[in-house]
Amino acid sequence: MLNRSGTWVAPGRVNLIGEHTDYNGGFCLPIALEHTTRARVRLRSDDEVRFRSTAGDRGGEYAVGVLAAFRAESYDVPGADISVDSDVPIGAGLSSSAALECAIALAINDLVGLGLPRTVLARIAQRAENEFVGAPTGILDQSASLLCTAGHALLLDCRDQSTEQVPFDPAASGLHLLVIDTRAHHQLTDGQYGDRRDECARAARALGLGSLRDAGAADLDLLGDDLLRRRARHVITENQRVLEVVVMLRAGRLGDIGPLLTASHASLRDDYEVSCPELDVAVAAALAAGARGARMTGGGFGGSAIALADSSAAVEEEVRAAFDRHGFAAPDVFEVRPGAGARREPGSTTLDERSGRTTARPTTGPPSTKGH
Ligand code: GLA
């Protein structure tokens, strides 16, 4: 009996900077978290998908969506028995859904022997989310989960999905990257995210461009509509900030990126209008406690903020006190390090295509398409 099963893990992410740029063909700079979703997957002899999770039925639609997305791309994939557990916080804006999609997409790719590159798997996982779950998200989260490597941030150019691994090691600079999960509502299917996408598409059309990626600061004066001008200004300046952060990281100046993170938050709050009181209080409190920079991360309207700080304790204490003063539920504050991308779990077995024997394969990391 051939072994057609194994275990794959895929991480959640935080985006360091480059927010709401992905669906505008722009730049993002995520890291993978050490928090992962683990999927044990066994191929079936029929077309059915059976899903079990330690979080109950939650996530079943993502599993079905990934299999459906492979089929919609004309890949001949059988059904699967999938059982899942995860330590990626759910609803915190840390891409728990992408982690689940990517673990399953990588499992199916390996078990069926499709040999697809990870950039294609990212698009299939995104398609699962867009078409089968109904969230009109970009390619950031799935790319981060599949393409990030430990110790690096991933510079992702969403125009062509090309990537560069950028060294990112806060500890080496005596710094800490903190996630502040505000526990505030986070739901990308509720319309506001889609509204932003539409506004960006309208702004690009008004400028006669295919996407805002191709717009520059000089174009802003050509936009008569104030709302569209502010949306476009966020995207244009955010792309610029991503590239400035990358230059600093490459120059060993991680400690200097703080003001760019904070400027990104102001732009998301004022021009793009996707922040919320909890995120603004988290950022203000982190800065008051001496953080070098802080910003919301992910889609916004709740979810998490990040802070780059010399002292985690000082930031955590001040954020907790500020939330208490505002009558907000207590936030969850924890430190993160750049983890590895999605991978097969060591010791997990699969069919060796050439010999037909069952073999153990080592964990393999994602390749870089542009080198270091
Ligand atoms: C969510 C989406 C991503 C991206 C971010 C904002 O996380 O899933 O595609 O658009 O919001 O940068």
mmCIF file with all atom_site columns, C-alpha atoms and ligand atoms in Angstrom, residues 13 15 18-23 28 93 95 126 129 136-142 186 188 193 197 268 295-300, ligand 1:
data_model
loop_
_atom_site.group_PDB
_atom_site.id
_atom_site.type_symbol
_atom_site.label_atom_id
_atom_site.label_alt_id
_atom_site.label_comp_id
_atom_site.label_asym_id
_atom_site.label_entity_id
_atom_site.label_seq_id
_atom_site.pdbx_PDB_ins_code
_atom_site.Cartn_x
_atom_site.Cartn_y
_atom_site.Cartn_z
_atom_site.occupancy
_atom_site.B_iso_or_equiv
_atom_site.pdbx_formal_charge
_atom_site.auth_seq_id
_atom_site.auth_comp_id
_atom_site.auth_asym_id
_atom_site.auth_atom_id
_atom_site.pdbx_PDB_model_num
ATOM   1  C CA . ARG A 1 13  ? 2.662   36.467 9.196  1.00 0.00 ? 13  ARG A CA 1
ATOM   2  C CA . ASN A 1 15  ? 3.693   42.609 7.597  1.00 0.00 ? 15  ASN A CA 1
ATOM   3  C CA . GLY A 1 18  ? 3.697   47.825 2.754  1.00 0.00 ? 18  GLY A CA 1
ATOM   4  C CA . GLU A 1 19  ? 0.017   47.735 3.703  1.00 0.00 ? 19  GLU A CA 1
ATOM   5  C CA . HIS A 1 20  ? -2.846  47.775 1.214  1.00 0.00 ? 20  HIS A CA 1
ATOM   6  C CA . THR A 1 21  ? -0.285  47.844 -1.566 1.00 0.00 ? 21  THR A CA 1
ATOM   7  C CA . ASP A 1 22  ? -0.561  44.209 -2.709 1.00 0.00 ? 22  ASP A CA 1
ATOM   8  C CA . TYR A 1 23  ? -3.754  44.593 -4.754 1.00 0.00 ? 23  TYR A CA 1
ATOM   9  C CA . CYS A 1 28  ? 5.161   44.493 0.816  1.00 0.00 ? 28  CYS A CA 1
ATOM   10 C CA . GLY A 1 93  ? -4.937  39.858 11.548 1.00 0.00 ? 93  GLY A CA 1
ATOM   11 C CA . SER A 1 95  ? -3.204  35.384 8.556  1.00 0.00 ? 95  SER A CA 1
ATOM   12 C CA . GLN A 1 126 ? -5.384  33.215 -2.795 1.00 0.00 ? 126 GLN A CA 1
ATOM   13 C CA . GLU A 1 129 ? -9.835  32.717 -0.357 1.00 0.00 ? 129 GLU A CA 1
ATOM   14 C CA . PRO A 1 136 ? -11.370 39.792 -1.881 1.00 0.00 ? 136 PRO A CA 1
ATOM   15 C CA . THR A 1 137 ? -7.806  39.785 -0.509 1.00 0.00 ? 137 THR A CA 1
ATOM   16 C CA . GLY A 1 138 ? -4.484  40.265 -2.325 1.00 0.00 ? 138 GLY A CA 1
ATOM   17 C CA . ILE A 1 139 ? -1.445  37.976 -2.555 1.00 0.00 ? 139 ILE A CA 1
ATOM   18 C CA . LEU A 1 140 ? 0.446   39.225 0.536  1.00 0.00 ? 140 LEU A CA 1
ATOM   19 C CA . ASP A 1 141 ? -0.584  36.676 3.149  1.00 0.00 ? 141 ASP A CA 1
ATOM   20 C CA . GLN A 1 142 ? -0.164  33.530 1.060  1.00 0.00 ? 142 GLN A CA 1
ATOM   21 C CA . HIS A 1 186 ? -11.384 41.909 12.284 1.00 0.00 ? 186 HIS A CA 1
ATOM   22 C CA . LEU A 1 188 ? -12.309 41.275 5.722  1.00 0.00 ? 188 LEU A CA 1
ATOM   23 C CA . TYR A 1 193 ? -11.755 46.147 2.399  1.00 0.00 ? 193 TYR A CA 1
ATOM   24 C CA . ARG A 1 197 ? -9.892  48.117 -3.547 1.00 0.00 ? 197 ARG A CA 1
ATOM   25 C CA . LEU A 1 268 ? -3.263  54.219 7.017  1.00 0.00 ? 268 LEU A CA 1
ATOM   26 C CA . ARG A 1 295 ? 1.956   50.689 13.194 1.00 0.00 ? 295 ARG A CA 1
ATOM   27 C CA . MET A 1 296 ? -1.121  48.619 12.503 1.00 0.00 ? 296 MET A CA 1
ATOM   28 C CA . THR A 1 297 ? -0.366  45.497 10.470 1.00 0.00 ? 297 THR A CA 1
ATOM   29 C CA . GLY A 1 298 ? -2.629  43.581 8.083  1.00 0.00 ? 298 GLY A CA 1
ATOM   30 C CA . GLY A 1 299 ? -5.976  44.695 6.734  1.00 0.00 ? 299 GLY A CA 1
ATOM   31 C CA . GLY A 1 300 ? -6.936  46.947 9.654  1.00 0.00 ? 300 GLY A CA 1
HETATM 32 C C1 . GLA B 2 .   ? -5.156  41.657 4.371  1.00 0.00 ? 1   GLA B C1 1
HETATM 33 C C2 . GLA B 2 .   ? -5.198  40.999 3.011  1.00 0.00 ? 1   GLA B C2 1
HETATM 34 C C3 . GLA B 2 .   ? -3.890  41.220 2.258  1.00 0.00 ? 1   GLA B C3 1
HETATM 35 C C4 . GLA B 2 .   ? -3.490  42.687 2.249  1.00 0.00 ? 1   GLA B C4 1
HETATM 36 C C5 . GLA B 2 .   ? -3.589  43.279 3.643  1.00 0.00 ? 1   GLA B C5 1
HETATM 37 C C6 . GLA B 2 .   ? -3.347  44.757 3.661  1.00 0.00 ? 1   GLA B C6 1
HETATM 38 O O1 . GLA B 2 .   ? -4.212  41.029 5.179  1.00 0.00 ? 1   GLA B O1 1
HETATM 39 O O2 . GLA B 2 .   ? -5.429  39.624 3.153  1.00 0.00 ? 1   GLA B O2 1
HETATM 40 O O3 . GLA B 2 .   ? -4.018  40.724 0.944  1.00 0.00 ? 1   GLA B O3 1
HETATM 41 O O4 . GLA B 2 .   ? -4.264  43.416 1.340  1.00 0.00 ? 1   GLA B O4 1
HETATM 42 O O5 . GLA B 2 .   ? -4.853  43.026 4.233  1.00 0.00 ? 1   GLA B O5 1
HETATM 43 O O6 . GLA B 2 .   ? -2.034  45.034 3.328  1.00 0.00 ? 1   GLA B O6 1
#
